[in-house]
Coordinates of C-alpha atoms in Angstrom, one line a residue:
Chain A
X1 CA -93.4 -23.8 -57.0
X2 CA -95.7 -22.2 -54.7
X3 CA -96.6 -18.7 -55.3
X4 CA -98.0 -18.3 -52.6
X5 CA -94.4 -19.0 -50.6
X6 CA -92.1 -16.5 -51.7
X7 CA -91.4 -14.5 -49.6
X8 CA -92.4 -15.7 -47.0
X9 CA -90.4 -14.9 -43.2
X10 CA -88.9 -12.0 -45.0
X11 CA -88.8 -8.9 -42.7
X12 CA -90.3 -6.5 -45.8
X13 CA -93.4 -8.3 -45.2
X14 CA -93.3 -9.3 -41.1
X15 CA -96.0 -7.0 -40.0
X16 CA -95.4 -8.7 -36.5
X17 CA -92.3 -8.5 -35.9
X18 CA -91.7 -6.7 -33.1
X19 CA -87.4 -4.3 -33.8
X20 CA -86.1 -2.3 -31.0
X21 CA -83.9 1.0 -32.9
X22 CA -81.0 2.1 -30.7
X23 CA -78.3 4.3 -30.3
X24 CA -76.0 5.6 -27.8
X25 CA -73.5 8.0 -26.7
X26 CA -70.3 7.8 -25.3
X27 CA -67.4 9.6 -23.7
X28 CA -65.1 8.7 -26.8
X29 CA -64.6 5.7 -29.0
X30 CA -63.1 3.3 -26.8
X31 CA -65.1 -0.1 -26.7
X32 CA -62.9 -1.9 -23.5
X33 CA -62.1 0.8 -20.7
X34 CA -64.9 1.6 -17.9
X35 CA -63.9 5.6 -18.0
X36 CA -65.6 5.2 -21.5
X37 CA -69.4 5.6 -19.8
X38 CA -72.3 5.4 -22.2
X39 CA -74.3 8.5 -20.9
X40 CA -77.4 8.5 -23.6
X41 CA -79.3 5.6 -24.9
X42 CA -82.5 5.8 -26.7
X43 CA -84.5 3.4 -28.0
X44 CA -87.2 3.3 -30.2
X45 CA -89.2 -0.3 -30.0
X46 CA -91.9 -0.8 -32.9
X47 CA -93.7 -3.5 -34.1
X48 CA -93.0 -3.5 -37.6
X49 CA -93.6 0.0 -39.3
X50 CA -95.8 1.2 -36.1
X51 CA -94.0 3.2 -33.4
X52 CA -95.0 1.5 -30.4
X53 CA -92.8 3.5 -28.0
X54 CA -89.8 6.2 -27.7
X55 CA -87.2 6.6 -24.6
X56 CA -84.9 9.1 -24.4
X57 CA -82.4 8.1 -21.7
X58 CA -79.9 10.6 -20.1
X59 CA -77.3 8.7 -18.1
X60 CA -76.6 9.9 -14.5
X61 CA -73.5 8.5 -13.8
X62 CA -70.5 9.2 -11.2
X63 CA -68.5 10.2 -13.0
X64 CA -67.9 11.1 -16.6
X65 CA -65.4 12.8 -18.7
X66 CA -66.4 13.3 -22.3
X67 CA -63.7 13.7 -24.9
X68 CA -64.0 17.4 -26.2
X69 CA -64.0 16.3 -29.8
X70 CA -67.1 13.4 -28.7
X71 CA -69.2 16.9 -27.0
X72 CA -68.6 18.9 -29.9
X73 CA -69.9 15.9 -32.2
X74 CA -72.8 14.3 -29.6
X75 CA -74.1 17.9 -28.6
X76 CA -72.8 16.8 -24.6
X77 CA -75.2 19.2 -22.2
X78 CA -74.1 18.4 -18.6
X79 CA -77.3 20.1 -17.9
X80 CA -80.1 18.0 -19.8
X81 CA -78.0 15.4 -17.4
X82 CA -78.8 16.7 -14.5
X83 CA -81.7 17.6 -15.3
X84 CA -83.7 14.3 -17.0
X85 CA -80.2 12.3 -16.3
X86 CA -81.6 8.8 -14.7
X87 CA -79.5 6.5 -12.2
X88 CA -77.6 3.5 -14.2
X89 CA -79.2 0.6 -12.4
X90 CA -82.1 3.0 -14.1
X91 CA -81.3 3.2 -18.0
X92 CA -79.6 -0.1 -17.8
X93 CA -83.0 -2.1 -16.7
X94 CA -84.9 -0.8 -19.8
X95 CA -82.2 -1.1 -22.7
X96 CA -81.4 -4.7 -21.3
X97 CA -85.0 -5.7 -21.2
X98 CA -85.1 -4.8 -25.5
X99 CA -81.2 -6.2 -25.0
X100 CA -81.7 -9.1 -23.8
X101 CA -85.7 -9.8 -25.5
X102 CA -86.3 -13.0 -27.2
X103 CA -89.1 -10.8 -29.0
X104 CA -86.8 -8.0 -30.6
X105 CA -84.8 -7.8 -33.7
X106 CA -81.8 -5.2 -32.4
X107 CA -81.1 -2.7 -35.1
X108 CA -78.3 -0.6 -34.4
X109 CA -75.7 1.1 -37.0
X110 CA -71.8 -0.4 -36.5
X111 CA -73.9 -1.8 -33.6
X112 CA -71.4 -5.2 -34.0
X113 CA -68.3 -2.8 -34.0
X114 CA -69.7 -0.4 -31.2
X115 CA -72.6 0.1 -29.2
X116 CA -72.5 -3.7 -28.3
X117 CA -69.5 -3.4 -26.3
X118 CA -70.7 0.4 -24.8
X119 CA -74.0 -2.1 -23.5
X120 CA -70.8 -4.1 -21.4
X121 CA -69.8 -1.2 -20.7
X122 CA -73.1 -0.1 -18.8
X123 CA -73.2 -3.6 -17.3
X124 CA -69.8 -4.1 -16.4
X125 CA -69.1 -0.9 -14.9
X126 CA -72.7 -2.4 -12.7
X127 CA -70.7 -5.0 -11.6
X128 CA -72.8 -7.5 -14.2
X129 CA -70.8 -9.7 -15.8
X130 CA -70.4 -9.8 -20.1
X131 CA -74.0 -11.0 -21.9
X132 CA -73.4 -11.0 -25.3
X133 CA -76.7 -13.8 -26.1
X134 CA -78.4 -11.6 -27.9
X135 CA -76.2 -11.3 -30.7
X136 CA -77.9 -13.7 -33.4
X137 CA -81.1 -11.2 -33.0
X138 CA -79.0 -7.6 -34.1
X139 CA -79.7 -6.5 -37.4
X140 CA -76.5 -3.7 -38.4
X141 CA -77.4 -1.4 -40.9
X142 CA -74.0 -0.8 -41.2
X143 CA -72.9 -3.9 -42.7
X144 CA -76.4 -5.1 -44.0
X145 CA -76.2 -1.6 -46.1
X146 CA -72.0 -2.7 -47.3
X147 CA -74.1 -5.8 -48.5
X148 CA -76.2 -4.7 -50.8
X149 CA -73.9 -2.1 -51.7
X150 CA -71.7 -4.8 -53.3
X151 CA -74.3 -7.3 -54.2
X152 CA -74.0 -10.0 -51.7
X153 CA -76.7 -11.8 -50.3
X154 CA -77.2 -13.8 -47.0
X155 CA -78.1 -17.5 -47.7
X156 CA -80.4 -17.7 -45.3
X157 CA -82.0 -15.8 -41.7
X158 CA -79.3 -18.7 -39.6
X159 CA -76.2 -17.1 -40.9
X160 CA -77.4 -13.8 -41.0
X161 CA -75.2 -12.7 -38.4
X162 CA -72.1 -14.2 -39.8
X163 CA -72.7 -12.6 -43.5
X164 CA -72.9 -9.1 -40.9
X165 CA -70.2 -10.2 -39.2
X166 CA -68.3 -10.4 -42.5
X167 CA -69.4 -7.1 -43.3
X168 CA -69.5 -5.0 -40.6
X169 CA -65.2 -5.9 -40.4
X170 CA -64.7 -5.5 -44.5
X171 CA -63.5 -2.2 -45.4
X172 CA -63.0 -0.6 -49.2
X173 CA -62.3 2.2 -51.0
X174 CA -65.0 4.3 -51.8
X175 CA -67.4 2.3 -49.9
X176 CA -68.9 4.0 -47.9
X177 CA -71.7 3.4 -45.5
X178 CA -72.3 6.3 -42.5
X179 CA -75.9 6.6 -41.5
X180 CA -75.2 9.7 -43.9
X181 CA -74.9 8.5 -46.6
X182 CA -77.2 5.4 -46.6
X183 CA -79.8 7.7 -45.1
X184 CA -79.6 9.7 -48.5
X185 CA -78.9 6.5 -50.9
X186 CA -82.4 5.9 -49.2
X187 CA -83.9 9.2 -49.0
X188 CA -84.2 9.7 -45.5
X189 CA -84.2 12.8 -44.8
X190 CA -80.8 13.8 -42.6
X191 CA -80.4 17.0 -41.2
X192 CA -76.7 17.5 -40.1
X193 CA -77.8 19.5 -37.2
X194 CA -79.7 17.2 -35.6
X195 CA -77.2 14.2 -36.3
X196 CA -75.6 11.9 -33.4
X197 CA -78.2 13.2 -30.8
X198 CA -79.0 9.3 -30.2
X199 CA -82.9 9.8 -30.0
X200 CA -82.5 11.4 -33.8
X201 CA -80.2 9.3 -35.0
X202 CA -82.6 6.5 -33.6
X203 CA -85.7 8.3 -36.2
X204 CA -83.3 7.8 -39.0
X205 CA -82.1 4.4 -38.6
X206 CA -85.8 2.9 -38.3
X207 CA -86.7 4.6 -41.4
X208 CA -84.0 3.6 -42.7
X209 CA -84.1 0.1 -42.0
X210 CA -87.8 0.2 -43.0
X211 CA -86.2 0.6 -46.7
X212 CA -83.3 -1.2 -46.8
X213 CA -85.0 -4.3 -45.8
X214 CA -86.5 -4.4 -49.3
X215 CA -83.3 -5.1 -50.2
X216 CA -82.4 -8.1 -48.0
X217 CA -83.4 -11.0 -49.1
X218 CA -84.0 -13.1 -46.4
Chain B
X1 CA -52.1 -30.9 -15.1
X2 CA -53.9 -27.8 -16.5
X3 CA -57.6 -27.8 -17.4
X4 CA -56.8 -24.9 -19.7
X5 CA -53.7 -24.3 -20.8
X6 CA -52.2 -21.1 -20.6
X7 CA -50.5 -19.7 -23.4
X8 CA -48.2 -16.7 -22.8
X9 CA -46.8 -14.3 -25.0
X10 CA -44.1 -11.9 -24.4
X11 CA -42.5 -8.4 -25.2
X12 CA -40.4 -10.5 -27.7
X13 CA -44.0 -10.6 -29.8
X14 CA -43.2 -7.0 -30.3
X15 CA -46.9 -4.6 -30.1
X16 CA -49.2 -7.4 -28.2
X17 CA -47.7 -7.9 -24.2
X18 CA -46.6 -5.9 -21.6
X19 CA -45.1 -9.3 -19.8
X20 CA -41.1 -9.5 -19.8
X21 CA -38.8 -12.1 -19.6
X22 CA -37.0 -10.5 -17.3
X23 CA -35.4 -11.5 -14.0
X24 CA -37.8 -12.9 -11.4
X25 CA -38.7 -10.4 -9.0
X26 CA -41.4 -11.3 -6.2
X27 CA -43.5 -10.6 -4.9
X28 CA -45.6 -9.4 -8.0
X29 CA -45.3 -5.3 -8.5
X30 CA -48.2 -4.5 -10.5
X31 CA -46.8 -1.0 -11.0
X32 CA -44.0 -1.9 -12.8
X33 CA -43.7 -4.4 -16.3
X34 CA -44.2 -7.9 -14.8
X35 CA -41.8 -11.1 -15.6
X36 CA -43.8 -14.2 -16.8
X37 CA -40.6 -16.1 -14.5
X38 CA -42.3 -14.4 -11.5
X39 CA -45.3 -14.9 -12.9
X40 CA -44.5 -18.7 -13.2
X41 CA -42.3 -18.5 -10.1
X42 CA -45.1 -17.2 -7.0
X43 CA -47.8 -19.6 -8.7
X44 CA -46.2 -22.8 -8.7
X45 CA -46.5 -23.3 -12.6
X46 CA -43.9 -26.1 -13.8
X47 CA -45.1 -25.6 -17.7
X48 CA -44.4 -22.7 -19.2
X49 CA -46.5 -22.3 -22.7
X50 CA -44.8 -19.8 -24.9
X51 CA -46.3 -18.5 -28.1
X52 CA -44.2 -15.8 -29.3
X53 CA -44.6 -14.2 -33.3
X54 CA -40.6 -14.4 -33.1
X55 CA -37.6 -16.8 -32.1
X56 CA -35.9 -13.4 -30.8
X57 CA -36.8 -14.6 -27.3
X58 CA -36.1 -18.0 -27.7
X59 CA -32.9 -18.0 -25.3
X60 CA -33.6 -15.8 -22.7
X61 CA -37.2 -17.6 -22.3
X62 CA -34.9 -20.8 -22.8
X63 CA -32.2 -19.5 -20.1
X64 CA -35.5 -18.4 -17.8
X65 CA -37.6 -21.8 -17.2
X66 CA -33.4 -23.2 -17.1
X67 CA -33.0 -21.1 -14.0
X68 CA -36.2 -21.9 -13.0
X69 CA -36.8 -24.8 -12.9
X70 CA -39.5 -24.8 -15.4
X71 CA -40.5 -27.1 -18.2
X72 CA -40.7 -25.0 -21.4
X73 CA -42.6 -24.9 -24.7
X74 CA -42.3 -22.7 -26.8
X75 CA -44.2 -22.2 -29.4
X76 CA -43.5 -19.8 -33.1
X77 CA -47.1 -18.0 -34.4
X78 CA -46.3 -17.4 -38.0
X79 CA -48.8 -16.7 -41.3
X80 CA -49.4 -19.2 -43.5
X81 CA -50.8 -18.8 -47.5
X82 CA -50.9 -21.2 -50.3
X83 CA -48.1 -19.6 -52.1
X84 CA -44.6 -17.7 -49.8
X85 CA -43.8 -16.5 -53.5
X86 CA -47.0 -14.5 -53.7
X87 CA -46.8 -11.4 -52.5
X88 CA -50.3 -9.8 -53.7
X89 CA -52.7 -8.2 -51.9
X90 CA -54.9 -11.7 -52.2
X91 CA -52.2 -13.8 -51.4
X92 CA -52.0 -11.3 -47.3
X93 CA -56.2 -10.9 -47.1
X94 CA -55.9 -15.0 -47.5
X95 CA -53.0 -15.7 -44.5
X96 CA -54.2 -17.5 -41.1
X97 CA -52.5 -18.0 -38.1
X98 CA -50.4 -20.9 -37.4
X99 CA -48.5 -22.5 -34.3
X100 CA -45.6 -24.5 -34.2
X101 CA -44.6 -25.6 -30.9
X102 CA -41.5 -27.4 -30.5
X103 CA -41.6 -31.1 -28.8
X104 CA -37.7 -31.1 -28.1
X105 CA -34.3 -29.6 -28.5
X106 CA -34.1 -30.7 -32.2
X107 CA -36.4 -29.2 -33.0
X108 CA -34.7 -25.7 -33.1
X109 CA -33.0 -26.4 -36.1
X110 CA -36.4 -27.4 -37.8
X111 CA -38.3 -24.3 -36.7
X112 CA -35.1 -21.7 -37.6
X113 CA -35.3 -23.1 -41.6
X114 CA -38.8 -22.6 -41.2
X115 CA -38.6 -19.1 -39.8
X116 CA -35.6 -18.0 -41.9
X117 CA -37.5 -18.3 -44.9
X118 CA -40.7 -17.1 -43.2
X119 CA -38.2 -13.8 -42.3
X120 CA -36.7 -13.4 -45.6
X121 CA -37.7 -15.2 -49.3
X122 CA -42.2 -15.3 -48.3
X123 CA -42.1 -11.8 -45.6
X124 CA -44.7 -9.5 -47.1
X125 CA -45.8 -7.3 -44.7
X126 CA -45.1 -9.8 -42.3
X127 CA -43.2 -13.7 -41.5
X128 CA -44.8 -16.1 -43.7
X129 CA -44.7 -19.6 -44.6
X130 CA -46.8 -21.3 -47.0
X131 CA -48.2 -25.3 -47.4
X132 CA -45.7 -26.3 -49.8
X133 CA -42.3 -25.5 -47.6
X134 CA -44.3 -26.4 -44.4
X135 CA -44.5 -30.0 -45.9
X136 CA -40.9 -30.1 -46.8
X137 CA -39.7 -28.6 -43.9
X138 CA -41.7 -31.2 -40.5
X139 CA -40.2 -33.2 -38.5
X140 CA -41.9 -35.0 -35.9
X141 CA -40.3 -32.9 -33.2
X142 CA -42.9 -30.4 -34.6
X143 CA -46.1 -29.7 -33.5
X144 CA -48.9 -28.3 -35.4
X145 CA -51.1 -26.3 -33.5
X146 CA -54.6 -24.1 -35.2
X147 CA -55.3 -21.1 -33.2
X148 CA -58.4 -20.4 -32.0
X149 CA -57.5 -16.3 -32.6
X150 CA -56.9 -15.5 -36.4
X151 CA -56.3 -18.8 -37.5
X152 CA -58.1 -20.5 -40.7
X153 CA -61.2 -21.3 -39.6
X154 CA -61.2 -17.6 -37.2
X155 CA -61.1 -16.2 -40.8
X156 CA -62.8 -17.8 -43.1
X157 CA -66.2 -17.6 -40.4
X158 CA -65.9 -13.8 -40.0
X159 CA -63.9 -12.0 -42.6
X160 CA -64.1 -13.1 -46.4
X161 CA -61.0 -14.5 -47.4
X162 CA -60.6 -17.9 -48.3
X163 CA -57.5 -19.7 -46.0
X164 CA -57.2 -23.6 -47.5
X165 CA -55.1 -25.7 -45.1
X166 CA -52.8 -28.3 -46.2
X167 CA -51.6 -29.9 -43.4
X168 CA -52.3 -33.1 -44.3
X169 CA -48.8 -34.4 -43.4
X170 CA -49.2 -34.1 -39.9
X171 CA -52.5 -34.1 -37.7
X172 CA -53.3 -30.9 -36.0
X173 CA -54.4 -30.0 -32.6
X174 CA -56.8 -26.6 -32.6
X175 CA -57.2 -24.4 -29.3
X176 CA -59.9 -23.5 -28.6
X177 CA -60.7 -20.1 -26.4
X178 CA -64.2 -19.7 -27.2
X179 CA -65.4 -19.3 -23.1
X180 CA -61.9 -17.6 -22.0
X181 CA -62.0 -13.9 -23.4
X182 CA -66.0 -12.8 -23.2
X183 CA -66.0 -11.6 -26.9
X184 CA -69.6 -11.8 -28.2
X185 CA -68.0 -13.1 -32.0
X186 CA -66.3 -16.3 -30.0
X187 CA -69.4 -18.4 -30.5
X188 CA -69.2 -18.1 -34.1
X189 CA -65.9 -19.2 -33.8
X190 CA -66.4 -22.0 -32.7
X191 CA -69.5 -23.7 -33.9
X192 CA -67.8 -23.4 -37.1
X193 CA -64.6 -25.2 -35.2
X194 CA -67.0 -27.8 -33.7
X195 CA -68.6 -27.9 -37.6
X196 CA -64.9 -28.6 -38.7
X197 CA -63.7 -31.1 -36.5
X198 CA -67.0 -33.6 -36.6
X199 CA -66.0 -33.9 -41.1
X200 CA -62.7 -34.1 -40.4
X201 CA -61.9 -37.5 -40.2
X202 CA -58.3 -37.7 -38.6
X203 CA -59.6 -37.2 -34.9
X204 CA -58.0 -33.8 -34.0
X205 CA -57.9 -32.4 -30.3
X206 CA -59.4 -30.2 -29.5
X207 CA -57.9 -28.0 -26.9
X208 CA -58.9 -25.6 -24.1
X209 CA -56.4 -22.1 -24.1
X210 CA -56.4 -18.7 -23.2
X211 CA -54.0 -16.0 -24.5
X212 CA -51.9 -13.9 -22.1
X213 CA -50.5 -10.9 -22.9
X214 CA -50.5 -8.9 -19.4
X215 CA -51.1 -10.0 -15.6
X216 CA -54.7 -8.9 -14.6
X217 CA -58.0 -7.0 -15.9
X218 CA -56.3 -3.8 -13.5
X219 CA -53.4 -4.0 -16.3
X220 CA -55.8 -3.5 -18.6
X221 CA -55.1 0.3 -19.4
X222 CA -51.9 -0.3 -18.9
X223 CA -52.4 -2.5 -22.4
X224 CA -54.5 -0.2 -24.3
X225 CA -52.6 2.6 -23.5
X226 CA -49.6 0.4 -25.0
X227 CA -51.3 -1.5 -27.8
X228 CA -53.3 2.1 -28.5
X229 CA -49.2 3.8 -29.3
X230 CA -48.2 0.6 -31.1
X231 CA -51.3 0.7 -33.5
X232 CA -50.9 4.9 -34.3
X233 CA -53.8 5.7 -32.1
X234 CA -55.2 6.7 -28.6
X235 CA -56.7 5.6 -25.7
X236 CA -60.2 7.8 -26.7
X237 CA -59.9 5.9 -30.8
X238 CA -57.3 2.8 -31.0
X239 CA -58.5 1.9 -34.4
X240 CA -58.8 -1.6 -33.4
X241 CA -61.6 -3.7 -34.0
X242 CA -63.3 -5.4 -31.5
X243 CA -60.8 -4.4 -29.0
X244 CA -62.9 -4.2 -25.9
X245 CA -61.5 -7.4 -23.4
X246 CA -60.3 -6.9 -19.8
X247 CA -59.8 -11.3 -20.2
X248 CA -56.8 -11.7 -21.6
X249 CA -54.7 -11.5 -18.3
X250 CA -53.4 -14.1 -16.4
X251 CA -55.4 -14.1 -13.1
X252 CA -58.4 -14.9 -15.3
X253 CA -56.6 -17.8 -16.3
X254 CA -56.8 -19.0 -13.1
X255 CA -59.8 -18.0 -12.3
X256 CA -61.0 -20.4 -15.0
X257 CA -58.5 -22.9 -14.6
X258 CA -59.9 -23.6 -11.3

């Protein structure tokens, strides 16, 4: 046995790996209708644990209907969009530069069940085709956390996305995996009054990943 | 005939489709419920592949096709488990879907036996058969299909289910819908399907298919409302994992089949 190769290639030791931690806010929880446009995207680019840059992007759609519940939960503020919003195309160009960068792994919380579909809605709203070719580079902390709590490990990096999909759809009474709960489990500060703002969620999500990656054996 | 099989589902598969088996009405009016018969007639389809979750629409579909001079290929979609008498959560979790196509008129008597047992003795949350009884009731009048979605390959790939098909009494056909519906997890199912076929020595056929639940993407919102209501959800929160694709319409099939 070579002691030199223990943990080689594991996320926890890789200080050169580029990551894009991504979160979005949308009008509601629908995954397919173009009515549910994402109005905020936040991205934190990092290398290993070192933050390189942050993007907090408001999207200025021609029309947007945000449900009362979604507005309350996410702190939707039309004035911010009016003042700081970019065109949908400008925002998509930025977010897709990360989604389709083969060098970046994409950190999302429950992304396999939500954010990937919102990225697709954003593309379709601009007349672009669906393209989920980035799926295998996703690190869904919701799924990975469930795996950690259930004592399950992926059998290899190659099968990590299949492992995550199994866990993403898995529900068990008592198995909590909200971002707030995950943060509590790993002693990451999570402020309720700041939560669900995309950029804040990205910041705590990145901190969560930097702790959760030590529990993943690949 | 078809590069990709159009796999229609009607309202007789309760809660799954907004297409009807009603009298044909031309031209197609997208503001009303559209009949599969109308779609077939307007588009000159000579063969109708109808995959239903029950037999209740069989007679109506038979008569509709007879009037239109269309060949009906009817398939019953059922859950299958290891032991139909096992009514436990474990059994429910490890169930998967199959489709049984009727090859001829005599097949109706055969499918009735399977369907009736599935609806009574083996019923648990849904109609179910099991591999042992399927083998006992099987005949050459029937064709076994493993569907792309919710079949054993899908379940074993994307969930923790352990579906163990015992289909050695026939040579099944596998449907491949990986290129049809723009879903992010389809490539994973496809990869598992390819691996299975490569390692299976029965030379099973893989046929491209496209499930059809509505006419066009313009009806996707109406279909979403229908599915939300049936699932006790709302458009804002549908409670259906992965319900994201507007590509289960007939027009998408037509585009892909060219």
